[in-house]
PDB file of C-alpha atoms in Angstrom:
ATOM      1  CA  UNK A   1      49.228 105.889 113.237  1.00 49.00           C
ATOM      2  CA  UNK A   2      46.616 104.781 112.864  1.00 42.00           C
ATOM      3  CA  UNK A   3      44.375 104.226 115.539  1.00 43.00           C
ATOM      4  CA  UNK A   4      42.238 100.737 115.050  1.00 43.00           C
ATOM      5  CA  UNK A   5      38.409 100.376 115.503  1.00 40.00           C
ATOM      6  CA  UNK A   6      36.911  99.991 118.581  1.00 37.00           C
ATOM      7  CA  UNK A   7      33.678  98.945 116.880  1.00 34.00           C
ATOM      8  CA  UNK A   8      32.123  96.490 119.017  1.00 34.00           C
ATOM      9  CA  UNK A   9      31.109  92.894 116.978  1.00 32.00           C
ATOM     10  CA  UNK A  10      33.656  89.388 117.050  1.00 28.00           C
ATOM     11  CA  UNK A  11      36.479  90.270 113.686  1.00 28.00           C
ATOM     12  CA  UNK A  12      37.042  86.373 112.359  1.00 27.00           C
ATOM     13  CA  UNK A  13      40.524  86.207 110.599  1.00 31.00           C
ATOM     14  CA  UNK A  14      40.939  86.368 106.504  1.00 33.00           C
ATOM     15  CA  UNK A  15      42.556  83.521 106.519  1.00 31.00           C
ATOM     16  CA  UNK A  16      41.980  80.386 108.523  1.00 30.00           C
ATOM     17  CA  UNK A  17      45.500  80.104 111.119  1.00 35.00           C
ATOM     18  CA  UNK A  18      48.157  77.430 110.937  1.00 36.00           C
ATOM     19  CA  UNK A  19      46.820  74.701 113.465  1.00 37.00           C
ATOM     20  CA  UNK A  20      48.281  74.607 116.623  1.00 39.00           C
ATOM     21  CA  UNK A  21      50.961  71.561 117.697  1.00 47.00           C
ATOM     22  CA  UNK A  22      49.393  68.214 118.987  1.00 48.00           C
ATOM     23  CA  UNK A  23      49.016  67.765 122.355  1.00 47.00           C
ATOM     24  CA  UNK A  24      50.739  64.741 124.170  1.00 47.00           C
ATOM     25  CA  UNK A  25      50.488  61.301 124.366  1.00 47.00           C
ATOM     26  CA  UNK A  26      49.398  60.898 127.448  1.00 44.00           C
ATOM     27  CA  UNK A  27      46.732  64.301 127.636  1.00 43.00           C
ATOM     28  CA  UNK A  28      46.182  63.082 123.731  1.00 44.00           C
ATOM     29  CA  UNK A  29      44.766  59.580 125.758  1.00 44.00           C
ATOM     30  CA  UNK A  30      42.976  61.039 127.921  1.00 44.00           C
ATOM     31  CA  UNK A  31      41.120  62.720 125.439  1.00 43.00           C
ATOM     32  CA  UNK A  32      37.501  61.564 123.809  1.00 37.00           C
ATOM     33  CA  UNK A  33      38.189  60.617 119.990  1.00 34.00           C
ATOM     34  CA  UNK A  34      36.120  63.190 118.238  1.00 33.00           C
ATOM     35  CA  UNK A  35      38.095  66.290 119.906  1.00 37.00           C
ATOM     36  CA  UNK A  36      40.125  68.005 118.103  1.00 36.00           C
ATOM     37  CA  UNK A  37      42.900  70.813 119.322  1.00 41.00           C
ATOM     38  CA  UNK A  38      41.818  73.717 118.566  1.00 50.00           C
ATOM     39  CA  UNK A  39      38.054  73.077 119.548  1.00 56.00           C
ATOM     40  CA  UNK A  40      36.607  73.180 122.772  1.00 63.00           C
ATOM     41  CA  UNK A  41      35.565  69.750 123.411  1.00 60.00           C
ATOM     42  CA  UNK A  42      32.222  70.156 124.806  1.00 55.00           C
ATOM     43  CA  UNK A  43      30.251  72.883 123.809  1.00 53.00           C
ATOM     44  CA  UNK A  44      30.006  76.365 124.859  1.00 51.00           C
ATOM     45  CA  UNK A  45      26.393  77.917 126.664  1.00 43.00           C
ATOM     46  CA  UNK A  46      24.265  79.207 123.740  1.00 45.00           C
ATOM     47  CA  UNK A  47      24.761  82.786 123.554  1.00 44.00           C
ATOM     48  CA  UNK A  48      20.901  83.055 124.270  1.00 39.00           C
ATOM     49  CA  UNK A  49      21.928  82.213 127.913  1.00 44.00           C
ATOM     50  CA  UNK A  50      23.026  85.492 130.748  1.00 49.00           C
ATOM     51  CA  UNK A  51      26.287  84.758 130.369  1.00 58.00           C
ATOM     52  CA  UNK A  52      27.828  86.155 127.476  1.00 67.00           C
ATOM     53  CA  UNK A  53      30.129  83.411 124.799  1.00 77.00           C
ATOM     54  CA  UNK A  54      33.242  85.833 123.260  1.00 84.00           C
ATOM     55  CA  UNK A  55      35.586  84.352 120.018  1.00 91.00           C
ATOM     56  CA  UNK A  56      38.441  86.550 120.846  1.00 93.00           C
ATOM     57  CA  UNK A  57      41.024  86.666 117.677  1.00 92.00           C
ATOM     58  CA  UNK A  58      44.422  88.512 118.558  1.00 93.00           C
ATOM     59  CA  UNK A  59      47.049  88.653 116.362  1.00 90.00           C
ATOM     60  CA  UNK A  60      50.084  87.404 118.474  1.00 90.00           C
ATOM     61  CA  UNK A  61      47.992  83.661 118.564  1.00 91.00           C
ATOM     62  CA  UNK A  62      48.038  81.619 116.266  1.00 85.00           C
ATOM     63  CA  UNK A  63      43.831  81.114 115.867  1.00 92.00           C
ATOM     64  CA  UNK A  64      40.705  82.736 117.434  1.00 93.00           C
ATOM     65  CA  UNK A  65      39.733  81.417 121.017  1.00 95.00           C
ATOM     66  CA  UNK A  66      37.138  81.254 122.413  1.00 95.00           C
ATOM     67  CA  UNK A  67      35.606  82.127 126.369  1.00 94.00           C
ATOM     68  CA  UNK A  68      32.224  81.140 128.266  1.00 90.00           C
ATOM     69  CA  UNK A  69      32.121  84.344 130.465  1.00 92.00           C
ATOM     70  CA  UNK A  70      34.137  87.851 131.068  1.00 93.00           C
ATOM     71  CA  UNK A  71      36.031  86.634 133.390  1.00 94.00           C
ATOM     72  CA  UNK A  72      37.462  83.475 130.973  1.00 96.00           C
ATOM     73  CA  UNK A  73      38.160  86.386 128.006  1.00 96.00           C
ATOM     74  CA  UNK A  74      40.094  88.529 130.507  1.00 96.00           C
ATOM     75  CA  UNK A  75      42.388  85.666 131.248  1.00 97.00           C
ATOM     76  CA  UNK A  76      43.118  84.977 127.465  1.00 97.00           C
ATOM     77  CA  UNK A  77      43.169  88.979 126.920  1.00 96.00           C
ATOM     78  CA  UNK A  78      45.961  88.575 129.636  1.00 97.00           C
ATOM     79  CA  UNK A  79      47.667  85.813 128.347  1.00 97.00           C
ATOM     80  CA  UNK A  80      47.967  86.838 125.311  1.00 97.00           C
ATOM     81  CA  UNK A  81      50.453  89.353 125.807  1.00 97.00           C
ATOM     82  CA  UNK A  82      52.375  87.421 127.320  1.00 96.00           C
ATOM     83  CA  UNK A  83      56.120  86.628 125.473  1.00 96.00           C
ATOM     84  CA  UNK A  84      56.528  83.349 126.430  1.00 96.00           C
ATOM     85  CA  UNK A  85      52.815  81.893 125.444  1.00 96.00           C
ATOM     86  CA  UNK A  86      52.557  80.388 122.264  1.00 95.00           C
ATOM     87  CA  UNK A  87      49.218  79.005 122.197  1.00 95.00           C
ATOM     88  CA  UNK A  88      45.685  79.066 123.732  1.00 97.00           C
ATOM     89  CA  UNK A  89      43.164  75.988 123.457  1.00 96.00           C
ATOM     90  CA  UNK A  90      39.829  76.947 125.870  1.00 96.00           C
ATOM     91  CA  UNK A  91      38.559  72.847 126.755  1.00 94.00           C
ATOM     92  CA  UNK A  92      41.642  71.566 125.412  1.00 94.00           C
ATOM     93  CA  UNK A  93      40.050  67.513 126.527  1.00 94.00           C
ATOM     94  CA  UNK A  94      38.483  66.075 128.872  1.00 95.00           C
ATOM     95  CA  UNK A  95      40.599  64.254 131.986  1.00 94.00           C
ATOM     96  CA  UNK A  96      39.020  60.894 133.364  1.00 93.00           C
ATOM     97  CA  UNK A  97      40.132  61.997 137.217  1.00 93.00           C
ATOM     98  CA  UNK A  98      39.149  59.167 140.179  1.00 88.00           C
ATOM     99  CA  UNK A  99      36.128  57.620 137.906  1.00 87.00           C
ATOM    100  CA  UNK A 100      34.891  62.123 136.991  1.00 91.00           C
ATOM    101  CA  UNK A 101      35.230  63.061 133.930  1.00 95.00           C
ATOM    102  CA  UNK A 102      37.033  67.090 133.955  1.00 95.00           C
ATOM    103  CA  UNK A 103      37.656  69.585 131.615  1.00 96.00           C
ATOM    104  CA  UNK A 104      40.421  72.522 131.414  1.00 96.00           C
ATOM    105  CA  UNK A 105      39.695  76.104 130.825  1.00 97.00           C
ATOM    106  CA  UNK A 106      42.659  76.658 128.745  1.00 97.00           C
ATOM    107  CA  UNK A 107      45.445  75.074 127.789  1.00 97.00           C
ATOM    108  CA  UNK A 108      48.246  76.909 127.659  1.00 97.00           C
ATOM    109  CA  UNK A 109      51.309  76.260 125.039  1.00 96.00           C
ATOM    110  CA  UNK A 110      54.956  77.912 125.110  1.00 96.00           C
ATOM    111  CA  UNK A 111      57.463  78.682 122.908  1.00 94.00           C
ATOM    112  CA  UNK A 112      59.887  76.184 124.011  1.00 92.00           C
ATOM    113  CA  UNK A 113      56.783  73.106 124.904  1.00 94.00           C
ATOM    114  CA  UNK A 114      56.143  73.153 128.166  1.00 94.00           C
ATOM    115  CA  UNK A 115      52.320  72.903 129.136  1.00 96.00           C
ATOM    116  CA  UNK A 116      50.485  74.067 131.512  1.00 97.00           C
ATOM    117  CA  UNK A 117      46.064  74.060 132.571  1.00 98.00           C
ATOM    118  CA  UNK A 118      44.480  76.883 133.622  1.00 98.00           C
ATOM    119  CA  UNK A 119      41.297  77.081 135.546  1.00 97.00           C
ATOM    120  CA  UNK A 120      39.143  80.273 135.402  1.00 96.00           C
ATOM    121  CA  UNK A 121      37.196  80.353 138.744  1.00 94.00           C
ATOM    122  CA  UNK A 122      35.121  82.953 141.112  1.00 94.00           C
ATOM    123  CA  UNK A 123      37.315  82.954 144.130  1.00 92.00           C
ATOM    124  CA  UNK A 124      34.137  82.843 146.046  1.00 92.00           C
ATOM    125  CA  UNK A 125      33.923  78.999 144.322  1.00 91.00           C
ATOM    126  CA  UNK A 126      37.096  78.167 144.677  1.00 91.00           C
ATOM    127  CA  UNK A 127      36.644  75.526 147.911  1.00 90.00           C
ATOM    128  CA  UNK A 128      33.242  73.831 146.347  1.00 92.00           C
ATOM    129  CA  UNK A 129      36.259  72.546 143.736  1.00 93.00           C
ATOM    130  CA  UNK A 130      39.341  72.047 145.828  1.00 92.00           C
ATOM    131  CA  UNK A 131      38.899  68.521 145.571  1.00 92.00           C
ATOM    132  CA  UNK A 132      38.758  67.940 141.792  1.00 94.00           C
ATOM    133  CA  UNK A 133      41.851  70.835 141.467  1.00 94.00           C
ATOM    134  CA  UNK A 134      43.657  68.649 143.286  1.00 94.00           C
ATOM    135  CA  UNK A 135      43.097  65.239 141.910  1.00 94.00           C
ATOM    136  CA  UNK A 136      43.860  67.451 138.404  1.00 95.00           C
ATOM    137  CA  UNK A 137      47.261  68.610 139.738  1.00 95.00           C
ATOM    138  CA  UNK A 138      48.669  65.677 140.107  1.00 94.00           C
ATOM    139  CA  UNK A 139      47.803  63.994 137.418  1.00 95.00           C
ATOM    140  CA  UNK A 140      49.414  66.643 135.089  1.00 95.00           C
ATOM    141  CA  UNK A 141      52.271  66.464 137.695  1.00 93.00           C
ATOM    142  CA  UNK A 142      52.889  63.441 137.222  1.00 93.00           C
ATOM    143  CA  UNK A 143      52.511  63.897 132.931  1.00 92.00           C
ATOM    144  CA  UNK A 144      55.401  66.849 133.995  1.00 92.00           C
ATOM    145  CA  UNK A 145      53.101  69.084 132.694  1.00 95.00           C
ATOM    146  CA  UNK A 146      51.985  72.058 135.634  1.00 95.00           C
ATOM    147  CA  UNK A 147      48.081  72.886 136.793  1.00 97.00           C
ATOM    148  CA  UNK A 148      46.846  76.351 137.695  1.00 97.00           C
ATOM    149  CA  UNK A 149      43.795  77.649 139.294  1.00 96.00           C
ATOM    150  CA  UNK A 150      42.679  81.806 138.966  1.00 96.00           C
ATOM    151  CA  UNK A 151      40.338  83.802 140.301  1.00 94.00           C
ATOM    152  CA  UNK A 152      38.943  86.685 139.156  1.00 94.00           C
ATOM    153  CA  UNK A 153      40.145  88.770 141.804  1.00 94.00           C
ATOM    154  CA  UNK A 154      43.783  88.130 140.559  1.00 93.00           C
ATOM    155  CA  UNK A 155      42.654  88.706 136.757  1.00 94.00           C
ATOM    156  CA  UNK A 156      41.112  92.281 138.324  1.00 93.00           C
ATOM    157  CA  UNK A 157      43.610  92.928 140.157  1.00 91.00           C
ATOM    158  CA  UNK A 158      43.737  97.283 140.135  1.00 89.00           C
ATOM    159  CA  UNK A 159      41.933  97.236 136.948  1.00 91.00           C
ATOM    160  CA  UNK A 160      44.381  94.919 134.428  1.00 90.00           C
ATOM    161  CA  UNK A 161      42.442  93.310 132.778  1.00 93.00           C
ATOM    162  CA  UNK A 162      41.338  96.857 131.741  1.00 94.00           C
ATOM    163  CA  UNK A 163      44.288  98.038 130.575  1.00 94.00           C
ATOM    164  CA  UNK A 164      45.220  94.413 128.529  1.00 95.00           C
ATOM    165  CA  UNK A 165      41.890  95.289 126.485  1.00 94.00           C
ATOM    166  CA  UNK A 166      43.245  98.222 125.877  1.00 94.00           C
ATOM    167  CA  UNK A 167      46.287  97.312 124.687  1.00 95.00           C
ATOM    168  CA  UNK A 168      44.936  95.316 122.533  1.00 95.00           C
ATOM    169  CA  UNK A 169      43.030  97.419 120.677  1.00 93.00           C
ATOM    170  CA  UNK A 170      46.046  98.534 119.651  1.00 94.00           C
ATOM    171  CA  UNK A 171      47.573  95.265 118.509  1.00 91.00           C
ATOM    172  CA  UNK A 172      46.605  95.616 114.367  1.00 88.00           C
ATOM    173  CA  UNK A 173      47.596  98.825 113.907  1.00 91.00           C
ATOM    174  CA  UNK A 174      50.342  99.102 110.994  1.00 93.00           C
ATOM    175  CA  UNK A 175      53.058 101.705 112.349  1.00 95.00           C
ATOM    176  CA  UNK A 176      56.555 102.217 110.109  1.00 95.00           C
ATOM    177  CA  UNK A 177      59.647 100.506 110.684  1.00 95.00           C
ATOM    178  CA  UNK A 178      61.244 103.263 111.785  1.00 96.00           C
ATOM    179  CA  UNK A 179      58.954 104.229 114.369  1.00 97.00           C
ATOM    180  CA  UNK A 180      58.912 100.853 115.511  1.00 97.00           C
ATOM    181  CA  UNK A 181      63.576 100.870 115.424  1.00 97.00           C
ATOM    182  CA  UNK A 182      63.503 103.619 117.326  1.00 97.00           C
ATOM    183  CA  UNK A 183      61.269 102.464 120.198  1.00 97.00           C
ATOM    184  CA  UNK A 184      63.173  99.136 120.357  1.00 97.00           C
ATOM    185  CA  UNK A 185      66.391 100.897 120.454  1.00 97.00           C
ATOM    186  CA  UNK A 186      65.091 103.629 123.148  1.00 97.00           C
ATOM    187  CA  UNK A 187      64.017 100.345 125.609  1.00 97.00           C
ATOM    188  CA  UNK A 188      67.321  98.221 124.649  1.00 97.00           C
ATOM    189  CA  UNK A 189      69.147 100.954 126.596  1.00 96.00           C
ATOM    190  CA  UNK A 190      66.755 100.528 130.018  1.00 95.00           C
ATOM    191  CA  UNK A 191      67.058  96.491 130.062  1.00 94.00           C
ATOM    192  CA  UNK A 192      65.422  97.282 134.052  1.00 94.00           C
ATOM    193  CA  UNK A 193      62.419  98.906 132.995  1.00 95.00           C
ATOM    194  CA  UNK A 194      60.940 102.304 132.049  1.00 95.00           C
ATOM    195  CA  UNK A 195      57.747 103.992 132.454  1.00 96.00           C
ATOM    196  CA  UNK A 196      55.534 103.519 129.172  1.00 96.00           C
ATOM    197  CA  UNK A 197      54.876 107.358 129.208  1.00 95.00           C
ATOM    198  CA  UNK A 198      59.084 107.938 129.263  1.00 96.00           C
ATOM    199  CA  UNK A 199      59.500 105.140 126.492  1.00 96.00           C
ATOM    200  CA  UNK A 200      57.271 107.653 124.339  1.00 96.00           C
ATOM    201  CA  UNK A 201      58.398 110.616 125.071  1.00 97.00           C
ATOM    202  CA  UNK A 202      62.415 109.834 124.799  1.00 96.00           C
ATOM    203  CA  UNK A 203      61.321 107.511 121.689  1.00 97.00           C
ATOM    204  CA  UNK A 204      59.304 110.784 119.888  1.00 96.00           C
ATOM    205  CA  UNK A 205      56.911 108.164 119.695  1.00 96.00           C
ATOM    206  CA  UNK A 206      53.308 108.290 120.443  1.00 96.00           C
ATOM    207  CA  UNK A 207      51.313 106.094 123.638  1.00 95.00           C
ATOM    208  CA  UNK A 208      49.499 104.416 121.029  1.00 96.00           C
ATOM    209  CA  UNK A 209      52.623 103.075 119.402  1.00 97.00           C
ATOM    210  CA  UNK A 210      53.652 101.337 122.580  1.00 97.00           C
ATOM    211  CA  UNK A 211      50.381  99.853 122.700  1.00 96.00           C
ATOM    212  CA  UNK A 212      51.075  98.250 119.117  1.00 97.00           C
ATOM    213  CA  UNK A 213      54.051  96.755 120.828  1.00 97.00           C
ATOM    214  CA  UNK A 214      52.862  95.733 123.234  1.00 97.00           C
ATOM    215  CA  UNK A 215      50.126  94.174 121.738  1.00 97.00           C
ATOM    216  CA  UNK A 216      52.165  92.239 119.134  1.00 96.00           C
ATOM    217  CA  UNK A 217      54.504  91.148 121.886  1.00 96.00           C
ATOM    218  CA  UNK A 218      57.963  93.183 121.106  1.00 97.00           C
ATOM    219  CA  UNK A 219      57.068  95.077 124.181  1.00 97.00           C
ATOM    220  CA  UNK A 220      56.288  93.159 127.038  1.00 97.00           C
ATOM    221  CA  UNK A 221      55.968  94.126 131.571  1.00 96.00           C
ATOM    222  CA  UNK A 222      58.949  93.887 133.965  1.00 92.00           C
ATOM    223  CA  UNK A 223      56.541  92.803 136.851  1.00 88.00           C
ATOM    224  CA  UNK A 224      52.281  92.925 136.070  1.00 88.00           C
ATOM    225  CA  UNK A 225      50.444  94.036 133.953  1.00 91.00           C
ATOM    226  CA  UNK A 226      49.237  97.997 134.276  1.00 88.00           C
ATOM    227  CA  UNK A 227      49.222 101.081 133.504  1.00 87.00           C
ATOM    228  CA  UNK A 228      51.579 101.370 135.977  1.00 87.00           C
ATOM    229  CA  UNK A 229      54.456  99.173 135.009  1.00 92.00           C
ATOM    230  CA  UNK A 230      57.273  98.887 133.596  1.00 95.00           C
ATOM    231  CA  UNK A 231      58.269  97.878 130.167  1.00 96.00           C
ATOM    232  CA  UNK A 232      61.477  96.038 128.686  1.00 96.00           C
ATOM    233  CA  UNK A 233      62.577  94.277 125.936  1.00 97.00           C
ATOM    234  CA  UNK A 234      61.285  89.939 126.310  1.00 96.00           C
ATOM    235  CA  UNK A 235      65.283  89.231 125.746  1.00 95.00           C
ATOM    236  CA  UNK A 236      65.404  91.265 129.649  1.00 95.00           C
ATOM    237  CA  UNK A 237      62.675  88.904 131.376  1.00 93.00           C
ATOM    238  CA  UNK A 238      63.608  86.087 133.558  1.00 88.00           C
ATOM    239  CA  UNK A 239      61.298  84.064 134.366  1.00 89.00           C
ATOM    240  CA  UNK A 240      60.504  81.829 131.594  1.00 89.00           C
ATOM    241  CA  UNK A 241      57.312  79.623 130.315  1.00 93.00           C
ATOM    242  CA  UNK A 242      53.991  79.456 131.901  1.00 95.00           C
ATOM    243  CA  UNK A 243      56.165  80.646 134.982  1.00 94.00           C
ATOM    244  CA  UNK A 244      56.407  84.489 133.901  1.00 94.00           C
ATOM    245  CA  UNK A 245      52.397  84.554 133.118  1.00 95.00           C
ATOM    246  CA  UNK A 246      51.356  82.918 136.650  1.00 95.00           C
ATOM    247  CA  UNK A 247      54.023  85.908 138.264  1.00 93.00           C
ATOM    248  CA  UNK A 248      51.837  88.301 136.895  1.00 93.00           C
ATOM    249  CA  UNK A 249      48.494  86.674 138.061  1.00 93.00           C
ATOM    250  CA  UNK A 250      49.990  86.431 141.714  1.00 92.00           C
ATOM    251  CA  UNK A 251      49.928  82.594 141.059  1.00 93.00           C
ATOM    252  CA  UNK A 252      51.766  79.359 141.153  1.00 93.00           C
ATOM    253  CA  UNK A 253      50.910  75.805 140.382  1.00 94.00           C
ATOM    254  CA  UNK A 254      48.152  74.122 142.568  1.00 93.00           C
ATOM    255  CA  UNK A 255      49.444  72.069 145.014  1.00 85.00           C
ATOM    256  CA  UNK A 256      48.033  68.920 145.291  1.00 77.00           C
ATOM    257  CA  UNK A 257      47.649  69.120 148.562  1.00 70.00           C
ATOM    258  CA  UNK A 258      46.199  72.050 148.856  1.00 59.00           C
ATOM    259  CA  UNK A 259      44.528  72.979 151.472  1.00 49.00           C
ATOM    260  CA  UNK A 260      40.361  74.920 152.522  1.00 43.00           C
ATOM    261  CA  UNK A 261      42.334  77.959 153.440  1.00 44.00           C
ATOM    262  CA  UNK A 262      44.906  77.679 150.446  1.00 41.00           C
ATOM    263  CA  UNK A 263      43.543  80.085 148.508  1.00 44.00           C
ATOM    264  CA  UNK A 264      42.581  83.818 149.503  1.00 39.00           C
ATOM    265  CA  UNK A 265      42.572  87.321 148.009  1.00 37.00           C
ATOM    266  CA  UNK A 266      45.754  88.256 146.873  1.00 40.00           C
ATOM    267  CA  UNK A 267      47.941  85.426 147.893  1.00 38.00           C
ATOM    268  CA  UNK A 268      49.213  82.855 146.089  1.00 40.00           C
ATOM    269  CA  UNK A 269      47.677  78.915 146.462  1.00 37.00           C
ATOM    270  CA  UNK A 270      51.285  76.589 145.360  1.00 37.00           C
ATOM    271  CA  UNK A 271      54.563  77.153 147.558  1.00 30.00           C
TER     272      UNK A 271
END
């Protein structure tokens, strides 16, 4: 199996990917007339500023995703590994909440059609935004959609953001289908999960092939993204939609009445 290049720089797709489905009417009503679903509703910061703008071209997603901070890039890489996720859009809409305009960081659409909105924030800044998050959660709850706020602590728990970055390096590889079939057949015999090292050994496959299948979501994680977690087939997972991603990141849907001590490192936001 050919090892993919790890050279730096932005990789653009050879052809334009098909645009994701339009957002629901309730959310579209809150968008400005010039908004396009695949384009952020406000301009990202300029690359000349101290922070870095990322354009993440991940094969498992329909279109490249923008991120204006390393923590946001971490979120996109982690979310893109989730087999229930279909689309991720950066800054998808502007909500008017009691006269205050608010733009969520990401809109996540699942294959089932479920939609959720995600805010990525430093743990130390949660209290500054708690009232705004409460209003956003209430508004989206009334539309039948969930709102999450995830911190750098959850995104980088035990370094699983680094493991996700490693996996995506193998996402564009082109392994032989016979090798892929052998690994998937072996994985089907372990509905409760199997370590990546053990699965590779039993299937007589290089570990890089396991990484590729995780990046392409033909294999996935049983509990959380990480080198030590168990690997399984998506069909054996118990959680669905954005709740699977939330469980990986150790967060729950944001409560509309979250108090000042509702969020702390390593604990869930919601009930």
